[in-house]
Short mmCIF file of C-alpha atoms in Angstrom, two decimals:
data_model
loop_
_atom_site.label_atom_id
_atom_site.label_comp_id
_atom_site.label_asym_id
_atom_site.label_seq_id
_atom_site.Cartn_x
_atom_site.Cartn_y
_atom_site.Cartn_z
CA MET A 1 -83.61 41.07 22.05
CA ARG A 2 -81.46 43.28 19.88
CA GLU A 3 -80.62 45.47 22.89
CA GLY A 4 -79.57 42.38 24.91
CA ARG A 5 -77.35 41.11 22.08
CA THR A 6 -75.79 44.57 21.81
CA ALA A 7 -75.01 44.75 25.58
CA SER A 8 -73.54 41.27 25.49
CA ALA A 9 -71.34 42.19 22.56
CA LEU A 10 -70.17 45.34 24.34
CA ARG A 11 -69.21 43.33 27.41
CA ARG A 12 -67.19 40.91 25.27
CA VAL A 13 -65.40 43.80 23.59
CA LEU A 14 -64.70 45.48 26.93
CA GLY A 15 -63.35 42.24 28.40
CA LEU A 16 -61.11 41.72 25.39
CA ALA A 17 -59.83 45.28 25.67
CA MET A 18 -58.97 44.82 29.36
CA THR A 19 -57.15 41.56 28.61
CA VAL A 20 -55.16 43.22 25.83
CA ALA A 21 -54.31 46.14 28.15
CA GLY A 22 -53.04 43.73 30.79
CA ILE A 23 -50.93 41.86 28.25
CA CYS A 24 -49.51 45.12 26.92
CA SER A 25 -48.64 46.26 30.43
CA ALA A 26 -46.82 42.97 31.10
CA VAL A 27 -44.98 43.21 27.79
CA VAL A 28 -43.84 46.76 28.56
CA GLN A 29 -42.65 45.68 32.03
CA LEU A 30 -40.79 42.69 30.61
CA ALA A 31 -39.21 44.94 27.98
CA LYS A 32 -37.85 47.05 30.85
CA GLY A 33 -36.24 43.95 32.35
CA GLY A 34 -38.76 43.25 35.08
CA ALA A 35 -41.53 40.78 35.79
CA PRO A 36 -45.19 41.70 36.13
CA ALA A 37 -45.76 43.32 39.52
CA ARG A 38 -47.13 41.10 42.27
CA SER A 39 -49.38 42.24 45.04
CA GLN A 40 -47.74 43.00 48.38
CA GLN A 41 -49.69 40.11 49.88
CA ALA A 42 -48.12 37.77 47.33
CA VAL A 43 -44.66 39.13 48.08
CA THR A 44 -45.21 38.68 51.82
CA ALA A 45 -46.45 35.14 51.31
CA ALA A 46 -43.39 34.36 49.19
CA ALA A 47 -41.07 35.79 51.86
CA GLN A 48 -42.68 33.74 54.61
CA ALA A 49 -42.49 30.65 52.40
CA ALA A 50 -38.76 31.39 52.15
CA GLY A 51 -38.45 31.33 55.93
CA ALA A 52 -38.85 35.03 56.75
CA PRO A 53 -40.40 36.03 60.07
CA HIS A 54 -43.67 37.91 60.07
CA ILE A 55 -42.87 41.34 58.60
CA GLU A 56 -45.48 44.07 58.68
CA ASN A 57 -45.76 47.72 57.67
CA ALA A 58 -43.09 47.20 55.01
CA LYS A 59 -42.54 47.52 51.26
CA LEU A 60 -41.27 43.99 51.09
CA GLU A 61 -39.07 42.41 48.44
CA THR A 62 -37.61 38.90 48.39
CA ARG A 63 -34.23 38.35 46.76
CA ALA A 64 -31.69 35.54 46.55
CA ALA A 65 -28.42 36.28 48.34
CA GLY A 66 -26.52 34.75 45.47
CA ALA A 67 -22.97 33.44 45.54
CA ASN A 68 -21.54 36.38 47.49
CA LEU A 69 -23.49 37.85 50.43
CA ASP A 70 -21.08 40.76 50.83
CA ALA A 71 -21.43 41.77 47.18
CA THR A 72 -25.21 41.44 47.28
CA LEU A 73 -25.52 43.68 50.33
CA ARG A 74 -23.16 46.27 48.84
CA GLU A 75 -25.21 46.26 45.66
CA ILE A 76 -28.41 46.91 47.59
CA ALA A 77 -26.74 49.60 49.69
CA ALA A 78 -25.42 51.37 46.60
CA THR A 79 -29.00 52.27 45.60
CA ALA A 80 -30.32 52.96 49.12
CA GLU A 81 -30.86 56.71 48.90
CA LYS A 82 -33.49 56.54 51.65
CA VAL A 83 -33.62 54.40 54.77
CA GLU A 84 -34.37 50.72 54.18
CA TRP A 85 -33.77 47.39 55.88
CA VAL A 86 -32.18 44.17 54.69
CA GLY A 87 -32.57 40.92 56.59
CA TYR A 88 -31.90 37.19 56.46
CA HIS A 89 -31.77 34.31 58.88
CA VAL A 90 -29.23 31.72 59.99
CA GLU A 91 -29.36 28.98 62.60
CA GLU A 92 -29.20 30.36 66.14
CA VAL A 93 -27.16 28.95 69.04
CA ALA A 94 -29.11 26.69 71.35
CA GLY A 95 -30.49 28.22 74.51
CA GLU A 96 -33.51 28.73 76.68
CA ARG A 97 -34.20 32.32 75.59
CA SER A 98 -34.97 34.35 72.52
CA VAL A 99 -33.40 37.63 71.48
CA CYS A 100 -35.38 40.70 70.58
CA CYS A 101 -34.31 43.52 68.34
CA ASN A 102 -32.92 45.58 71.21
CA ASP A 103 -30.14 42.96 71.38
CA ASN A 104 -31.21 41.78 74.83
CA TRP A 105 -32.08 38.28 75.92
CA ASN A 106 -35.72 37.97 76.90
CA ASP A 107 -38.08 35.35 78.23
CA GLY A 108 -39.15 34.01 74.85
CA ASN A 109 -42.10 36.40 74.64
CA CYS A 110 -40.77 38.77 72.01
CA GLY A 111 -43.92 40.23 70.42
CA THR A 112 -43.53 43.04 67.89
CA CYS A 113 -40.13 44.57 67.21
CA ARG A 114 -40.48 48.14 65.92
CA LEU A 115 -37.43 48.76 63.78
CA GLU A 116 -38.29 52.44 63.39
CA LYS A 117 -39.69 53.92 66.59
CA GLU A 118 -41.46 57.26 66.40
CA ASN A 119 -39.56 60.45 67.24
CA ASP A 120 -36.12 59.22 68.23
CA GLY A 121 -35.60 56.45 65.72
CA THR A 122 -34.47 53.97 68.37
CA THR A 123 -35.46 50.37 68.37
CA GLY A 124 -38.28 49.23 70.61
CA THR A 125 -40.17 46.05 71.38
CA THR A 126 -43.79 45.50 72.31
CA HIS A 127 -44.20 42.25 74.23
CA LYS A 128 -47.20 40.11 73.54
CA ASP A 129 -49.33 38.61 76.25
CA GLY A 130 -49.45 34.89 76.81
CA THR A 131 -47.25 32.06 77.90
CA ALA A 132 -43.55 32.44 77.17
CA MET A 133 -41.85 29.87 74.98
CA LEU A 134 -39.75 27.33 76.85
CA GLU A 135 -37.08 27.27 74.15
CA GLY A 136 -35.93 30.04 71.88
CA ALA A 137 -36.47 30.01 68.16
CA ARG A 138 -33.83 28.14 66.20
CA GLN A 139 -33.40 30.86 63.61
CA LEU A 140 -31.60 34.16 64.21
CA VAL A 141 -32.67 37.10 62.06
CA VAL A 142 -29.83 39.49 61.16
CA LEU A 143 -30.97 42.98 60.16
CA TYR A 144 -29.03 45.76 58.42
CA ARG A 145 -30.31 49.33 58.37
CA LEU A 146 -29.20 51.16 55.22
CA GLU A 147 -29.11 54.91 54.80
CA ALA A 148 -27.32 57.24 52.37
CA LYS A 149 -25.91 54.24 50.48
CA LYS A 150 -24.22 52.57 53.46
CA GLU A 151 -24.92 50.27 56.39
CA VAL A 152 -25.49 52.29 59.54
CA ARG A 153 -26.87 49.77 62.04
CA ILE A 154 -27.04 46.02 62.64
CA ARG A 155 -29.79 44.45 64.74
CA ILE A 156 -30.83 40.91 65.60
CA ALA A 157 -34.10 39.20 66.45
CA SER A 158 -35.39 35.68 66.83
CA ASP A 159 -37.71 34.60 64.08
CA ASP A 160 -40.63 34.31 66.48
CA CYS A 161 -40.66 38.13 66.61
CA THR A 162 -42.91 40.21 64.36
CA LEU A 163 -40.87 42.92 62.63
CA ASP A 164 -42.50 46.31 62.02
CA ALA A 165 -40.46 48.17 59.39
CA GLY A 166 -42.21 51.51 59.89
CA GLY A 167 -43.41 51.72 56.30
CA LEU A 168 -39.90 51.42 54.83
CA ALA A 169 -38.54 49.19 52.10
CA PHE A 170 -37.40 45.79 53.39
CA VAL A 171 -35.36 43.29 51.35
CA TRP A 172 -35.46 39.71 52.60
CA LEU A 173 -32.48 37.66 51.41
CA THR A 174 -32.78 33.92 50.89
CA GLY A 175 -30.11 31.24 50.78
CA VAL A 176 -27.63 32.92 53.14
CA LYS A 177 -24.86 30.63 54.42
CA ALA A 178 -23.82 31.04 58.06
CA ALA A 179 -20.10 31.14 57.23
CA GLU A 180 -20.65 33.98 54.74
CA SER A 181 -22.74 35.85 57.28
CA VAL A 182 -20.00 35.57 59.92
CA ALA A 183 -17.35 36.69 57.41
CA LEU A 184 -19.41 39.74 56.47
CA LEU A 185 -20.15 40.68 60.08
CA GLU A 186 -16.45 40.37 60.95
CA THR A 187 -15.66 43.27 58.61
CA TYR A 188 -17.81 45.61 60.72
CA VAL A 189 -16.18 44.45 63.96
CA ARG A 190 -12.62 44.75 62.69
CA GLY A 191 -13.27 48.14 61.14
CA ALA A 192 -14.45 49.74 64.40
CA ASN A 193 -12.73 51.24 67.39
CA PHE A 194 -14.51 49.81 70.43
CA GLU A 195 -13.28 52.68 72.61
CA ASP A 196 -14.91 55.16 70.22
CA HIS A 197 -18.60 55.45 71.13
CA GLY A 198 -19.38 56.83 67.68
CA ASP A 199 -18.57 53.48 66.07
CA ARG A 200 -19.83 51.09 68.70
CA GLY A 201 -23.40 50.83 67.44
CA ILE A 202 -22.77 48.90 64.25
CA ALA A 203 -19.73 47.07 65.63
CA ASN A 204 -21.50 45.85 68.76
CA GLY A 205 -24.48 44.77 66.69
CA ALA A 206 -22.19 42.79 64.41
CA LEU A 207 -20.33 41.22 67.35
CA THR A 208 -23.58 40.17 69.03
CA ALA A 209 -24.87 38.68 65.79
CA ILE A 210 -21.66 36.66 65.32
CA ALA A 211 -21.87 35.33 68.88
CA LEU A 212 -25.37 33.96 68.29
CA HIS A 213 -24.60 32.12 65.03
CA ALA A 214 -24.75 28.35 65.53
CA ASP A 215 -21.67 27.79 63.40
CA ALA A 216 -18.05 26.95 64.18
CA THR A 217 -16.88 29.97 62.19
CA ALA A 218 -18.39 32.14 64.93
CA ASP A 219 -16.10 30.50 67.53
CA ARG A 220 -13.07 31.15 65.35
CA ALA A 221 -14.11 34.76 64.77
CA LEU A 222 -14.52 35.46 68.49
CA GLU A 223 -11.20 33.79 69.28
CA SER A 224 -9.53 36.04 66.73
CA PHE A 225 -10.97 39.13 68.44
CA VAL A 226 -9.27 38.41 71.79
CA THR A 227 -5.69 38.23 70.53
CA GLN A 228 -3.44 40.87 72.01
CA GLU A 229 -3.18 43.04 68.90
CA HIS A 230 -6.81 44.05 69.40
CA ARG A 231 -7.80 46.83 71.75
CA GLU A 232 -9.09 46.04 75.22
CA GLY A 233 -12.65 47.14 74.51
CA LEU A 234 -13.08 44.48 71.83
CA ARG A 235 -11.35 41.82 73.93
CA ARG A 236 -13.71 42.50 76.84
CA GLN A 237 -16.84 42.39 74.69
CA ALA A 238 -15.77 39.23 72.88
CA ALA A 239 -14.96 37.58 76.23
CA PHE A 240 -18.48 38.27 77.48
CA TRP A 241 -20.06 36.55 74.48
CA MET A 242 -17.73 33.58 74.81
CA GLY A 243 -19.13 33.01 78.28
CA ALA A 244 -22.73 33.89 77.49
CA ALA A 245 -23.23 32.02 74.23
CA ARG A 246 -20.35 29.84 73.05
CA GLY A 247 -20.43 26.85 75.41
CA LYS A 248 -17.35 24.62 75.62
CA ALA A 249 -15.46 26.42 72.88
CA GLY A 250 -16.03 29.71 74.69
CA LEU A 251 -14.88 28.26 78.02
CA THR A 252 -11.65 26.99 76.47
CA ALA A 253 -10.92 30.44 75.03
CA LEU A 254 -11.71 32.15 78.34
CA GLN A 255 -9.42 29.79 80.25
CA HIS A 256 -6.63 30.75 77.87
CA MET A 257 -7.38 34.47 78.25
CA ALA A 258 -7.44 34.19 82.04
CA LYS A 259 -3.87 32.93 82.00
CA THR A 260 -2.36 34.97 79.16
CA ASP A 261 -4.07 38.33 78.63
CA PRO A 262 -1.64 41.06 79.75
CA SER A 263 -4.39 43.44 80.91
CA SER A 264 -5.73 43.10 84.46
CA ASP A 265 -8.89 44.92 83.36
CA VAL A 266 -9.50 42.36 80.63
CA ARG A 267 -8.79 39.44 82.97
CA ALA A 268 -11.21 40.91 85.51
CA HIS A 269 -13.83 40.96 82.74
CA VAL A 270 -12.96 37.34 81.95
CA ALA A 271 -13.97 36.49 85.54
CA PHE A 272 -17.36 38.06 84.84
CA ALA A 273 -17.65 36.20 81.52
CA LEU A 274 -16.95 32.93 83.33
CA SER A 275 -19.72 33.73 85.82
CA VAL A 276 -22.32 33.77 83.03
CA SER A 277 -21.08 30.55 81.46
CA HIS A 278 -23.10 27.38 82.04
CA GLU A 279 -20.09 25.11 81.52
CA ALA A 280 -18.97 23.07 84.52
CA GLY A 281 -15.33 24.13 84.28
CA ALA A 282 -16.14 27.85 84.54
CA LEU A 283 -16.39 27.77 88.35
CA ASP A 284 -13.04 26.01 88.69
CA GLU A 285 -11.36 28.65 86.53
CA MET A 286 -12.87 31.45 88.63
CA ILE A 287 -11.53 29.76 91.76
CA ARG A 288 -8.08 29.49 90.18
CA MET A 289 -8.18 33.20 89.31
CA ALA A 290 -9.21 34.12 92.86
CA HIS A 291 -6.24 32.13 94.22
CA ASP A 292 -3.49 32.66 91.67
CA ASP A 293 -3.90 35.78 89.54
CA THR A 294 -1.03 38.21 90.05
CA SER A 295 -3.40 41.21 90.20
CA SER A 296 -5.27 41.98 93.42
CA HIS A 297 -7.95 43.66 91.28
CA VAL A 298 -8.53 40.45 89.33
CA ARG A 299 -8.55 38.30 92.47
CA GLY A 300 -11.11 40.61 94.04
CA GLN A 301 -13.34 40.54 90.96
CA ALA A 302 -13.11 36.77 90.77
CA LEU A 303 -14.23 36.57 94.41
CA PHE A 304 -17.14 38.92 93.76
CA TRP A 305 -18.43 36.93 90.79
CA LEU A 306 -17.90 33.67 92.67
CA ALA A 307 -20.28 35.00 95.31
CA GLN A 308 -22.89 35.71 92.66
CA LYS A 309 -22.54 32.18 91.37
CA ALA A 310 -22.54 30.81 94.95
CA GLY A 311 -22.07 27.13 95.83
CA LYS A 312 -19.91 25.34 98.40
CA LYS A 313 -16.78 25.69 96.28
CA ALA A 314 -17.29 29.45 96.15
CA VAL A 315 -17.69 29.75 99.94
CA GLY A 316 -14.45 27.87 100.56
CA THR A 317 -12.52 30.05 98.13
CA ILE A 318 -13.93 33.29 99.57
CA THR A 319 -13.15 32.38 103.18
CA GLY A 320 -9.74 31.13 102.08
CA ALA A 321 -9.00 34.55 100.55
CA ILE A 322 -10.00 36.26 103.81
CA ASP A 323 -7.58 34.07 105.73
CA ASN A 324 -4.69 33.80 103.32
CA ASP A 325 -4.57 36.49 100.63
CA PRO A 326 -1.61 38.80 101.28
CA ASP A 327 -3.49 41.94 100.14
CA THR A 328 -5.83 43.58 102.67
CA ASP A 329 -7.92 45.09 99.87
CA VAL A 330 -8.54 41.59 98.49
CA LYS A 331 -9.50 40.39 101.98
CA LYS A 332 -12.02 43.23 102.25
CA LYS A 333 -13.44 42.38 98.82
CA ALA A 334 -13.78 38.79 99.97
CA VAL A 335 -15.75 39.97 103.00
CA PHE A 336 -18.05 41.87 100.67
CA ALA A 337 -18.36 38.70 98.58
CA LEU A 338 -19.60 36.89 101.71
CA SER A 339 -22.32 39.53 102.02
CA GLN A 340 -23.51 38.63 98.52
CA LEU A 341 -24.03 34.96 99.35
CA PRO A 342 -27.45 33.65 100.39
CA LYS A 343 -27.95 34.74 104.00
CA ASP A 344 -27.89 31.23 105.45
CA GLU A 345 -24.37 30.87 104.06
CA GLY A 346 -23.09 34.42 104.24
CA VAL A 347 -24.25 35.73 107.62
CA PRO A 348 -22.69 32.95 109.77
CA LYS A 349 -19.42 33.38 107.88
CA LEU A 350 -19.48 37.14 108.39
CA ILE A 351 -20.05 36.65 112.13
CA GLU A 352 -17.13 34.24 112.25
CA VAL A 353 -14.87 36.74 110.46
CA ALA A 354 -15.99 39.57 112.75
CA GLN A 355 -15.22 37.45 115.81
CA THR A 356 -11.96 35.77 114.89
CA ASN A 357 -10.04 37.47 112.07
CA ARG A 358 -6.76 38.96 113.22
CA ASN A 359 -6.88 41.89 110.79
CA PRO A 360 -8.85 44.80 112.31
CA ALA A 361 -9.70 46.25 108.88
CA VAL A 362 -11.21 42.91 107.88
CA ARG A 363 -13.18 42.62 111.13
CA LYS A 364 -14.49 46.15 110.66
CA GLN A 365 -15.57 45.30 107.11
CA ALA A 366 -17.41 42.20 108.34
CA MET A 367 -19.21 44.25 111.00
CA PHE A 368 -20.26 46.79 108.39
CA TRP A 369 -21.80 44.21 106.09
CA LEU A 370 -23.49 42.45 108.98
CA GLY A 371 -25.11 45.78 109.81
CA GLN A 372 -26.39 46.01 106.22
CA SER A 373 -27.86 42.51 106.28
CA ASN A 374 -30.90 43.22 108.50
CA ASP A 375 -30.59 39.63 109.68
CA PRO A 376 -31.74 38.70 113.25
CA ARG A 377 -28.53 36.72 113.78
CA ALA A 378 -26.50 39.84 113.09
CA LEU A 379 -28.55 41.76 115.66
CA GLN A 380 -27.98 39.06 118.26
CA PHE A 381 -24.25 39.20 117.54
CA PHE A 382 -24.16 42.99 118.02
CA GLU A 383 -26.07 42.70 121.29
CA LYS A 384 -23.59 40.11 122.52
CA VAL A 385 -20.62 42.33 121.60
CA LEU A 386 -22.15 45.37 123.31
CA MET A 387 -22.88 43.40 126.50
CA GLN A 388 -19.26 42.29 126.93
#
């Protein structure tokens, strides 16, 4: 009996001592300006409750972005002696695809995005098995890699991706406003030379991230990048994203660029940007460029991208260029464009050109591409020519 009472008393004393030790530890931590430490599981749960994607293999911290996103990121970077990541999300432009952390569109089956790949430090993605999503996630995750107290890389991912931080510290910011995000990302774009490959990593990442923000400030930012005081490299890249991601606002800006940009190289890239646009007016603008642009290079590129887009309007414009464009090089490019059409449209037109065009260089070009087609109709045409 006495031994039992003694053991019970010892347990009570031990429990009291442990409680006191815990309280003392909390008091010491509070005295240092911090809160009692939470388990990593609790931190992860809090981050996901705040809208974070699934983040694994990370020393995760959740923090409010505060009133000034730029200042908050600079503050975090100022203490980043070692590599760490900072991320937040904003609403993503509508579309049928997701984006993975290698900055490429994918089929909505993102899987795990390894922010720190072994050996070379490049970004990689492991795709998960299963049915791809029909629509992309509505939230875009913007990621900043910090090293030696500065931002060295910007990546993006859809929030259906799992992020593997490679065991590094990861700060998830909450309450980020899209307009502030665009304004911050603009500073990286404007501060870079897009012809200098050493700076393109962070600048291209920032430009891509801006393009995928579902906010009107992103349209205004991209429009500001294509004014003539900017270098051609930036104008070309911004034009692509206007076609690929910015819908009607992007089409309007591209139509303006197609008529006013002084560089034929940039205008040729505008033709490509129009070819990736889903807006109805994009095809009409490509046709106008193929007819009216003062540069034969631009007209030829417009014809090429029209062929990729195909359609009855494209066929008429391509054959019209073969008949009427004053530049033989453009005519030859138009013949090549015919070879890029679906065979049921392109092969008969190539045969017609080879038979009837008055320019021998154009006829020769049509014969060449017929020979590359491996189409039975082309073979029959060659047999007929040889039998004459």
